[in-house]
Coordinates of C-alpha atoms in Angstrom, one line a residue:
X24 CA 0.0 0.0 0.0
X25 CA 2.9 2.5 1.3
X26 CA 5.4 4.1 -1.9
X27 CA 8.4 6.1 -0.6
X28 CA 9.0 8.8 -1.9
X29 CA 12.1 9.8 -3.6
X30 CA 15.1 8.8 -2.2
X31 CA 16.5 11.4 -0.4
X32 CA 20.1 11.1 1.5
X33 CA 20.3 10.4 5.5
X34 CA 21.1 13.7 6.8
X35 CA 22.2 12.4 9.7
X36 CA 22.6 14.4 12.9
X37 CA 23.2 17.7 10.8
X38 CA 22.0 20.8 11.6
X39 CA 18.4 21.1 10.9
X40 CA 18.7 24.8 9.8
X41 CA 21.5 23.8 7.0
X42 CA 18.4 21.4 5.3
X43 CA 16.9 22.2 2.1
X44 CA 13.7 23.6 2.7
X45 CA 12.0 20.6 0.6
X46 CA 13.5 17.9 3.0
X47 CA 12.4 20.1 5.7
X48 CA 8.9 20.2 4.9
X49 CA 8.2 17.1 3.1
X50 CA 6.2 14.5 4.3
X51 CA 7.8 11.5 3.6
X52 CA 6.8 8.0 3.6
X53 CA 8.1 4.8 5.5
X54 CA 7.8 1.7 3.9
X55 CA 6.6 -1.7 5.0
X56 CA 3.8 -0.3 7.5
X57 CA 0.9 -1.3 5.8
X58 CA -1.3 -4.0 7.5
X59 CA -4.2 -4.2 5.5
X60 CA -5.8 -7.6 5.4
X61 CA -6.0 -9.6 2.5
X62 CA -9.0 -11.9 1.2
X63 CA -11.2 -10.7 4.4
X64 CA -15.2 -10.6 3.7
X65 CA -17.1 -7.5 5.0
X66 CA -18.8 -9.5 7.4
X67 CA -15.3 -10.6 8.9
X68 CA -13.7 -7.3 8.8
X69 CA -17.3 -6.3 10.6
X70 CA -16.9 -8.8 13.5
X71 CA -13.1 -7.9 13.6
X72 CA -13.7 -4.1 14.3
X73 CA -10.2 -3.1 13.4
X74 CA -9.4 0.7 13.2
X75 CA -7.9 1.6 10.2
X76 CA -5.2 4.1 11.1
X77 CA -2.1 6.3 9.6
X78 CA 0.7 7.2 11.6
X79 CA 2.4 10.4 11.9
X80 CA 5.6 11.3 13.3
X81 CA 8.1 14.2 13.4
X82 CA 12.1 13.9 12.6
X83 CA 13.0 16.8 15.2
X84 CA 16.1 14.9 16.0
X85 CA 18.8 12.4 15.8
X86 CA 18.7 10.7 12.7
X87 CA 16.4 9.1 10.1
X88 CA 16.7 5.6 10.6
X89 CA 16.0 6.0 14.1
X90 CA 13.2 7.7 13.5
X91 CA 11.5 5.5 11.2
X92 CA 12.5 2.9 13.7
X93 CA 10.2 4.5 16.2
X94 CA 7.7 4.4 13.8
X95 CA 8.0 1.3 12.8
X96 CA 7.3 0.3 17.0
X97 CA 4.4 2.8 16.4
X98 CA 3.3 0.6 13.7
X99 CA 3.7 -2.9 16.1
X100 CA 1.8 -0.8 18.9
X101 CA -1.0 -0.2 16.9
X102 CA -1.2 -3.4 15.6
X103 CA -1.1 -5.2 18.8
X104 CA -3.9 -2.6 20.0
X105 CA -5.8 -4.3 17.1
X106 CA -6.1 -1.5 14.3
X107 CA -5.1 -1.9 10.6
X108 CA -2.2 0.5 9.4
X109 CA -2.6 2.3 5.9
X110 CA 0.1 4.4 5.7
X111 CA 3.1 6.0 8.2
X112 CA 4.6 9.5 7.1
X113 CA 7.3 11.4 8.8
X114 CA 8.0 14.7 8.4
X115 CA 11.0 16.3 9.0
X116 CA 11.3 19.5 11.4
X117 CA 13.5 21.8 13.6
X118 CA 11.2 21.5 16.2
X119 CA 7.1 20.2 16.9
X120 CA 4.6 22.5 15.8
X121 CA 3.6 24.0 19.2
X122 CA -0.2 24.2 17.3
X123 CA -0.9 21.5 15.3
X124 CA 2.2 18.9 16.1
X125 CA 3.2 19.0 12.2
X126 CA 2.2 22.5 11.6
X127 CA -0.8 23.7 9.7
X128 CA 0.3 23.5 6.2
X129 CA 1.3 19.5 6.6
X130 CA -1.9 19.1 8.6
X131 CA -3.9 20.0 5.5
X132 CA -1.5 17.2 3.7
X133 CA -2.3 14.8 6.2
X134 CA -6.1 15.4 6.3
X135 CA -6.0 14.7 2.5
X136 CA -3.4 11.1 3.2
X137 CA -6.3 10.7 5.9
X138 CA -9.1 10.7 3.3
X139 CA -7.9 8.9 0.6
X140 CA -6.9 5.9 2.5
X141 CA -9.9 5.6 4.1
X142 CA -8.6 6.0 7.8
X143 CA -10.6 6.4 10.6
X144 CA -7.7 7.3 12.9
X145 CA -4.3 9.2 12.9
X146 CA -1.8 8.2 15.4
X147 CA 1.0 10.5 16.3
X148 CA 4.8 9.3 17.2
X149 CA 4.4 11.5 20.8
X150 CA 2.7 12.8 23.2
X151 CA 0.5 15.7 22.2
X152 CA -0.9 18.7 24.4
X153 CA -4.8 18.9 24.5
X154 CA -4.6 21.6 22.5
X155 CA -2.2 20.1 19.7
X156 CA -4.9 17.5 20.2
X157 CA -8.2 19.2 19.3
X158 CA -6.2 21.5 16.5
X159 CA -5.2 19.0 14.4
X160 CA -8.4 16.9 15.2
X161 CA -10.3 20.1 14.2
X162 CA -7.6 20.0 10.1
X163 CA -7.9 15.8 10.0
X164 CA -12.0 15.5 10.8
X165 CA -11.2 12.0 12.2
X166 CA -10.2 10.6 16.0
X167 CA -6.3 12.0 16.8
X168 CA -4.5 9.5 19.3
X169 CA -0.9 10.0 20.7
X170 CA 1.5 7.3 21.6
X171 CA 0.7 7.7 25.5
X172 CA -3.1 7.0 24.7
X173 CA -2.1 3.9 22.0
X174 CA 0.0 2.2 25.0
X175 CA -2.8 2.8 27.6
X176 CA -5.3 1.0 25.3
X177 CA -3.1 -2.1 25.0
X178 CA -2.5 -2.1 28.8
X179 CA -6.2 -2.3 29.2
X180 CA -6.9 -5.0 26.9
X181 CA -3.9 -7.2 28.4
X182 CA -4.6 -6.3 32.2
X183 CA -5.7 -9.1 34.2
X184 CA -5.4 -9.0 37.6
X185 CA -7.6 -7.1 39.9
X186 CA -4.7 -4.7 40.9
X187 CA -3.2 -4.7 37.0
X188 CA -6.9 -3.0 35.9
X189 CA -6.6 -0.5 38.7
X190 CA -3.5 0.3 37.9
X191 CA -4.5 1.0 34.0
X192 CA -7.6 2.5 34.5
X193 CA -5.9 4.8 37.3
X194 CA -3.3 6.0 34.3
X195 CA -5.7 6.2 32.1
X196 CA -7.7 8.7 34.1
X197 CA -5.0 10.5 34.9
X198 CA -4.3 10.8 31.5
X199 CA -7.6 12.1 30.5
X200 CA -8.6 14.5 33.5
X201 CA -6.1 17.4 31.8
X202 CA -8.0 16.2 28.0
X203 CA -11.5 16.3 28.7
X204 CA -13.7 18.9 26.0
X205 CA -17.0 20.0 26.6
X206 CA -19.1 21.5 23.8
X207 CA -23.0 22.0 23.8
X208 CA -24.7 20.4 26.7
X209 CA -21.6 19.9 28.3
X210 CA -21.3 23.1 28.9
X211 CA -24.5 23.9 30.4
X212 CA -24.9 25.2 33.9
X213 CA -26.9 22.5 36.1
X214 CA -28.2 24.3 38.5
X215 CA -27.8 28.3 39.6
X216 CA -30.1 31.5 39.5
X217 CA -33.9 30.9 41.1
X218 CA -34.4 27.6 39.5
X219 CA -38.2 26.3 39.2
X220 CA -40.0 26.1 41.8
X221 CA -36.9 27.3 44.3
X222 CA -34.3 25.1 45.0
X223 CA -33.4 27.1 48.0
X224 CA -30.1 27.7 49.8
X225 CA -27.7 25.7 47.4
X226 CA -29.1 26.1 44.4
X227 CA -28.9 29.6 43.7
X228 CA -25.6 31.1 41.5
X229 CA -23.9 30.3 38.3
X230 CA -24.0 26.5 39.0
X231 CA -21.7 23.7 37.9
X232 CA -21.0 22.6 33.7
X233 CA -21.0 19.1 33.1
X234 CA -17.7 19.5 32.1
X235 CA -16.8 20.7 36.4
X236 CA -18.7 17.9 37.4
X237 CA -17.2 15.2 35.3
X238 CA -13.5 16.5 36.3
X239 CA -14.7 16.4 40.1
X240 CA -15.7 12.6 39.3
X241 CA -12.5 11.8 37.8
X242 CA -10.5 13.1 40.7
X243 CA -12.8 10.9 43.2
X244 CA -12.3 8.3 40.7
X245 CA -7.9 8.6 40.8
X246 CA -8.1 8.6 44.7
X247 CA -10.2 5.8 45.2
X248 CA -8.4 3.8 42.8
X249 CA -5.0 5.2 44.5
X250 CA -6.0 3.9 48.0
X251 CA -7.5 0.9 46.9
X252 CA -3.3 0.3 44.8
X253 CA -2.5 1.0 48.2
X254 CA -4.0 -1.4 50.1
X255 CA -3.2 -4.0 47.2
X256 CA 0.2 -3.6 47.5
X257 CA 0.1 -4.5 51.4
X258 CA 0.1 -8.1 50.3
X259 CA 3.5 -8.2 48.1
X260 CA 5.6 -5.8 50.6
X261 CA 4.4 -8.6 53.2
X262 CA 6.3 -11.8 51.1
X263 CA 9.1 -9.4 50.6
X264 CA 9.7 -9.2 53.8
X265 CA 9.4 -12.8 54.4
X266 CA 11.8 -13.5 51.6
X267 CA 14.4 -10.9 53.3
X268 CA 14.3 -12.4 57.1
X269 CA 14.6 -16.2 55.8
X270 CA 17.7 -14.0 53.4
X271 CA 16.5 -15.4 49.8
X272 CA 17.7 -13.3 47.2
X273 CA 15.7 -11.6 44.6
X274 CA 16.8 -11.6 40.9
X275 CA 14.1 -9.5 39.0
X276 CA 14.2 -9.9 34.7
X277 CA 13.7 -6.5 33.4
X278 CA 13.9 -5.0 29.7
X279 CA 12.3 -3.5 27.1
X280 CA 8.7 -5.2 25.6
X281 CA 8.9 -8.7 23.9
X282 CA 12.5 -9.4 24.2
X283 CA 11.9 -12.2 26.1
X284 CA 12.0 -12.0 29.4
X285 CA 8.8 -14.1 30.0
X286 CA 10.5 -17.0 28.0
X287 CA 13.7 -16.5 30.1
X288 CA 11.9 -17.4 33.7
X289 CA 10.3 -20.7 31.9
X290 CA 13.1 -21.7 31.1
X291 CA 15.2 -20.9 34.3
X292 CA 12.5 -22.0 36.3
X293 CA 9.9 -23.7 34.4
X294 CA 7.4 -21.6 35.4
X295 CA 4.9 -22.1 32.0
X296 CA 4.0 -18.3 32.5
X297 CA 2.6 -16.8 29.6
X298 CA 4.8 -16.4 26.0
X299 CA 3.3 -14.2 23.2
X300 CA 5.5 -12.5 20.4
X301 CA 3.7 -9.2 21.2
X302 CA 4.2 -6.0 22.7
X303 CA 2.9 -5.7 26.8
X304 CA 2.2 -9.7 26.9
X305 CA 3.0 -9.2 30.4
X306 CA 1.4 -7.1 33.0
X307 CA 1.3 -8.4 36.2
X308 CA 4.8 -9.7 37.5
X309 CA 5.0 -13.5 38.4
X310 CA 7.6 -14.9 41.1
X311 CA 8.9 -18.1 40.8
X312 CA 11.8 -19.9 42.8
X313 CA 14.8 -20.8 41.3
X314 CA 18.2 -22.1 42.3
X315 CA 22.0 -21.8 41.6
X316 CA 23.7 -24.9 40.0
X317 CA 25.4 -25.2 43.5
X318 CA 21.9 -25.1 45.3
X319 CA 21.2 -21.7 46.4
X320 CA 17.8 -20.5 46.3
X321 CA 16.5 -17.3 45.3
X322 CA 13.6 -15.9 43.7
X323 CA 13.1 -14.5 40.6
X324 CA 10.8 -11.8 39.2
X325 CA 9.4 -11.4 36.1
X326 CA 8.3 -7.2 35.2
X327 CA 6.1 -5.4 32.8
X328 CA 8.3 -4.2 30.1
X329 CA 9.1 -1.0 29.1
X330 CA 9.5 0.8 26.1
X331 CA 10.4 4.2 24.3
X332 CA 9.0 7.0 26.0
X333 CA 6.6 4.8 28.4
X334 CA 4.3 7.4 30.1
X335 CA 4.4 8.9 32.9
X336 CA 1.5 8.2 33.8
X337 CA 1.8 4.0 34.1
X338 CA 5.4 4.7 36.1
X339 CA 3.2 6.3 38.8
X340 CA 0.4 4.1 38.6
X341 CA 2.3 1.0 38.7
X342 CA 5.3 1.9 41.0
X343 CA 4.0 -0.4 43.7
X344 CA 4.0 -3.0 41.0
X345 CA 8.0 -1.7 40.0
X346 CA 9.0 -1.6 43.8
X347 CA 9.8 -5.2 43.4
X348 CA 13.1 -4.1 41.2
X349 CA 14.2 -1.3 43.0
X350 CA 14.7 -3.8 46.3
X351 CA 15.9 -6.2 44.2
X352 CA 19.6 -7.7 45.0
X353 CA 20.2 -8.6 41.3
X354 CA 18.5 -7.0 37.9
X355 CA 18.7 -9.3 35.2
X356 CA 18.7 -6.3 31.9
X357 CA 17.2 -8.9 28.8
X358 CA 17.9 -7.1 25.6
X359 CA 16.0 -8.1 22.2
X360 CA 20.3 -8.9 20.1
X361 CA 17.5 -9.1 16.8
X362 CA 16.0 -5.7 16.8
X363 CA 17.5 -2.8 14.8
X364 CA 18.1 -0.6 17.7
X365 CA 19.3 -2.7 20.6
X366 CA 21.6 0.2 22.1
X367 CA 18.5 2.1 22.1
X368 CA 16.1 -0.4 24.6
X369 CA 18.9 -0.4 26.7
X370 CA 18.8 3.3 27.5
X371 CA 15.2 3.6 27.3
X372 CA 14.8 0.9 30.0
X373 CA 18.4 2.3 31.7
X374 CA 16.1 5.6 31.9
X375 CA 12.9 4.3 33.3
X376 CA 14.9 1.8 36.2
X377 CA 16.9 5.5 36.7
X378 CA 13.1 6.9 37.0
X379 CA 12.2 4.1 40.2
X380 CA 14.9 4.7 42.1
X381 CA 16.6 1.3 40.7
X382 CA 19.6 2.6 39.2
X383 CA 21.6 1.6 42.2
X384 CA 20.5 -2.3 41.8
X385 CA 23.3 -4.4 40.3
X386 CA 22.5 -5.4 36.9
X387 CA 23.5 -7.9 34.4
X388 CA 22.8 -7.2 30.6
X389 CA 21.5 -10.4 28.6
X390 CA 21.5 -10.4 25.0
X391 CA 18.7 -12.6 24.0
X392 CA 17.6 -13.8 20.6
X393 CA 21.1 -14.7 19.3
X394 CA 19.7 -17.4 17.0
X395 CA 18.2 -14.7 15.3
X396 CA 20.3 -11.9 15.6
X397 CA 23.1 -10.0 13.6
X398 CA 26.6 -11.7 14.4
X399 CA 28.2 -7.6 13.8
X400 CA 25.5 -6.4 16.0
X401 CA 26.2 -8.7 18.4
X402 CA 29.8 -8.1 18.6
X403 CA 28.9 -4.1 18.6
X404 CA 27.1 -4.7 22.0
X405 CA 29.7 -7.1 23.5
X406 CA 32.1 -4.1 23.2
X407 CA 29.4 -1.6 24.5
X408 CA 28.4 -3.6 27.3
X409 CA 31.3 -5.8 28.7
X410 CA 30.3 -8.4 31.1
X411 CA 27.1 -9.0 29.3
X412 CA 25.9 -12.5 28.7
X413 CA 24.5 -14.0 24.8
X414 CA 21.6 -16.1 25.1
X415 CA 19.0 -17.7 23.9
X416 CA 16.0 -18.5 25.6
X417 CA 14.6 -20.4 22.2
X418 CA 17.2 -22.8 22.0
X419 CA 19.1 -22.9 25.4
X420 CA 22.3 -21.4 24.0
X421 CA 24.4 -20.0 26.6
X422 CA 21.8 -20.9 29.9
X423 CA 24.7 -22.7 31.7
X424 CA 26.4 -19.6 31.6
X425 CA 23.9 -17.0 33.1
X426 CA 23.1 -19.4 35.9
X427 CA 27.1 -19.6 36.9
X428 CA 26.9 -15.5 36.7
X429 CA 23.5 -15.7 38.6
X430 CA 25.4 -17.0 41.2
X431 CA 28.9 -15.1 41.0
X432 CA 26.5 -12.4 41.4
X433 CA 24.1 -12.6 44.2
X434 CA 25.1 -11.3 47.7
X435 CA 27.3 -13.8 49.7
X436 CA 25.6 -15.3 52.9
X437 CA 27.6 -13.9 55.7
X438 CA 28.5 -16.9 58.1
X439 CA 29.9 -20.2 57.5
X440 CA 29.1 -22.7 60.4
X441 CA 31.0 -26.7 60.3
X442 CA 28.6 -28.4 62.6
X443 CA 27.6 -32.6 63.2
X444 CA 23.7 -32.5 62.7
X445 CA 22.1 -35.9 64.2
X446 CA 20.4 -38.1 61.8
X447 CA 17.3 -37.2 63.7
X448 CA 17.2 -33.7 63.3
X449 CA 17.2 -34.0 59.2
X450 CA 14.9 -30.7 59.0
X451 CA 18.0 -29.0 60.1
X452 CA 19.9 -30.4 56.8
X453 CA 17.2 -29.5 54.6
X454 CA 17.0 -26.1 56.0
X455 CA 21.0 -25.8 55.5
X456 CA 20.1 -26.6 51.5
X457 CA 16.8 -25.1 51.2
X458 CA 18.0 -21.9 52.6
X459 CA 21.9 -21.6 52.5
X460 CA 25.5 -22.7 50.4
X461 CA 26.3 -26.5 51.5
X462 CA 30.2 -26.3 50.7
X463 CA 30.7 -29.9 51.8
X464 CA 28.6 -32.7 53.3
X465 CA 29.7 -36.6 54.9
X466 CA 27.9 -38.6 57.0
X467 CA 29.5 -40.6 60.1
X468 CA 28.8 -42.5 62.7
X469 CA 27.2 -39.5 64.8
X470 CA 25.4 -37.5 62.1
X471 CA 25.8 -35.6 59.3
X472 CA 28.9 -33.5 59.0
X473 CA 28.2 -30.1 57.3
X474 CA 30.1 -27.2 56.2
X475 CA 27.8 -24.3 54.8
X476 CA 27.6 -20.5 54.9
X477 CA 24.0 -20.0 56.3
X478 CA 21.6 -17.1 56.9
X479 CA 22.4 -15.0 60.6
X480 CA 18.8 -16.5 61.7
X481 CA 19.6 -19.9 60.8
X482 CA 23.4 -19.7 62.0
X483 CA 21.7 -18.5 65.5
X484 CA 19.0 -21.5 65.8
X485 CA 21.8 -24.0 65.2
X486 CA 24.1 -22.5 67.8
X487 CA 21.4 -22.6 70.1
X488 CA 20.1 -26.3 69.3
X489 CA 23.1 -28.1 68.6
X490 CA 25.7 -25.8 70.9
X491 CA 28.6 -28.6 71.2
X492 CA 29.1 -29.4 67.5
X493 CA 28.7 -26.0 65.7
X494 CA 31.7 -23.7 64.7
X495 CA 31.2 -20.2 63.7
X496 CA 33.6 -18.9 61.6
X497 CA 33.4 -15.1 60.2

């Protein structure tokens, strides 16, 4: 469906004043973001409800390819929300149109792209102002969505737990309180002056639009929903604190959207959670136990992932949700090795961990997907990012090797005991496994002889118990 236009030459990171004033003002066309659907009947495409959408961005910055690649995300966005994309068009600018986001001349352009393709919707590459909003609604004559609102829909339709729909629905609202238009009867006053038949002390003065009233709603809406996250949240920070006094540590698997993370924890822990090859399969984080090829336990944390300029809005909403990384003693960084801009996730999810007050966490950067990846790209981020792991969760490639880091990398337990546990009190070996290092076991005539570095509680409880045969040692 999409031509390109003529080709024109990457300009790079020049300055944008030095441009020719056609590259500067045309729009310009990125191929291979057409999604129409072939050999579908009208009473399929009915059932289906797809919007049919084109996508607008601005090249204010940076350089081309990187902004059709934030298209091209744009594109995947829209099509995991479930709409059809006609066309994608980026126009290249010093800056966004503080009016119309493209500025009125291309708005006119667009309006006419809008028409003849038959779209329903235009999406814009960022997040507009309500104004920008209902200008270039007012030019296009069709619904005008920005990125924020495109990721909020697909958190919606994906959320599943009670506090994963709070959470959305509270980012959504806060979202729209700033964005809500009134025209006609929205605008009317509901009560005021001497209404009929006297409505009496109250009643009387200018009176309240609908517009006042549905704001006020909204805002008793947010902090209901922000109490109720609240009390939600008692239940996790509850098991973290269990976790910490029996000392288990927590690995958490961050990254950006769809680069595997969820595929990662089944296969480090079996856990059969949910794998989809789509953007924001994963909402609500799922905790599993896993182990250290010498036995240590610890658990491990799958996240909601992130992704170019995630909105502000679902940070705040699910930062109880996000808490679980920022206590984290380990932060497993899973980066897609197959997509065109892997350098780019990295600092976008670098930025939002920064944002939670995670940036302290250690963290471990796994390159994922290397069955289907670039071998030069691959060797541009082992540079980059020394110390980072290739993997593949697909085929196993490289697994043995994360667990040893895994383990290299987690916290030491701080005191080694060499105690003779009586066969009769085999709890106490168990425990020494479930819950700390076993360095070396035998059994003898008297019991079990174990050397292990232990959690402080546990260390304590077998001084106490078993006084005569325990040594300490720092």
């Amino acid at each position: 469906m999409s031509t390109v236009f003529d080709e024109q030459p990457d300009l790079g990171d020049q300055d944008l004043p030095n441009m020719d004033l056609e590259e500067r003002h045309a729009l310009r066309r990125v191929a291979g973001l057409s999604t129409e659907l072939q050999d579908v009947s009208e009473v399929e495409y009915r059932a289906l409800r797809l919007e049919r959408v084109v996508l607008i961005g601005v090249w204010a910055e940076g350089s081309l390819a990187s902004a059709e690649n934030s298209l091209r995300e744009l594109s995947r966005l829209a099509e995991t929300a479930g709409s059809e994309v006609l066309d994608g068009l980026i126009q290249r600018r010093s800056r966004i149109d503080a009016a119309t986001y493209v500025g009125s001349g291309k708005a006119r352009e667009l309006a006419g792209i809008v028409a003849a393709a038959g779209a329903d919707t235009v999406i814009c590459d960022g997040e507009l102002t309500p104004s920008q909003l209902r200008n270039l609604e007012g030019v296009v004559r069709v619904k005008v969505i920005d990125r924020t609102a495109l990721i909020l829909d697909i958190f919606a339709q994906h959320a599943r737990s009670r506090e994963g729909k709070a959470q959305v629905e509270l980012a959504q609202l806060q979202y729209m309180l700033p964005r809500l238009r009134g025209w006609g009867e929205s605008l009317s006053r509901q009560a005021g002056g001497r209404v009929a038949g006297g409505g009496g002390i109250g009643t009387r003065g200018p009176g309240e639009t609908k517009i006042e009233t549905d704001r006020r709603r909204l805002r008793a809406r947010i902090s209901r929903l922000q109490k109720d996250i609240a009390s939600m949240s008692t239940g996790r920070k509850v098991q973290r604190g269990q976790r910490r006094r029996r000392d288990v540590p927590s690995v958490v698997i961050a990254g950006y959207t769809n680069a595997g993370k969820s595929s990662l924890l089944n296969v480090l822990t079996g856990a059969g959670v949910l794998v989809e090859d789509a953007l924001f399969a994963t909402l609500d984080p799922a905790v599993r136990r896993a182990g250290t090829p010498s036995g240590r336990t610890f658990t491990l944390t799958d996240t909601v992932g992130f992704v170019r300029h995630l909105p502000h809005q679902l940070i705040d909403a699910f930062r109880s949700t996000l808490e679980e990384t920022a206590e984290a003693d380990l932060i497993l960084h899973v980066v897609d090795g197959s997509d065109a801009e892997p350098e780019a996730q990295i600092a976008a999810v670098r930025g939002v961990l920064a944002e939670i007050g995670a940036g302290h966490v250690p963290e471990l950067v796994v390159v994922n997907k290397i069955d289907s990846a670039d071998p030069v790209v691959l060797q541009g981020l082992r540079a980059r990012e020394p110390g980072s792991l290739s993997i593949s969760a697909k085929t196993g490639a490289g697994l043995a090797a994360l667990r040893d880091a895994i383990e290299a990398a987690l916290p030491r337990l701080d005191i080694q005991v060499k105690l003779t546990i009586p066969y009769s009190r085999g709890d106490l070996v168990a425990r020494a496994h479930a819950e700390g290092e076993v360095l070396a076991a035998e059994h003898s005539a008297d019991g079990t002889l174990l050397e292990a570095r232990v959690p402080p509680g546990l260390a304590a409880q077998l001084e106490a118990e078993l006084d005569d045969c325990v040594q300490v040692q720092a």
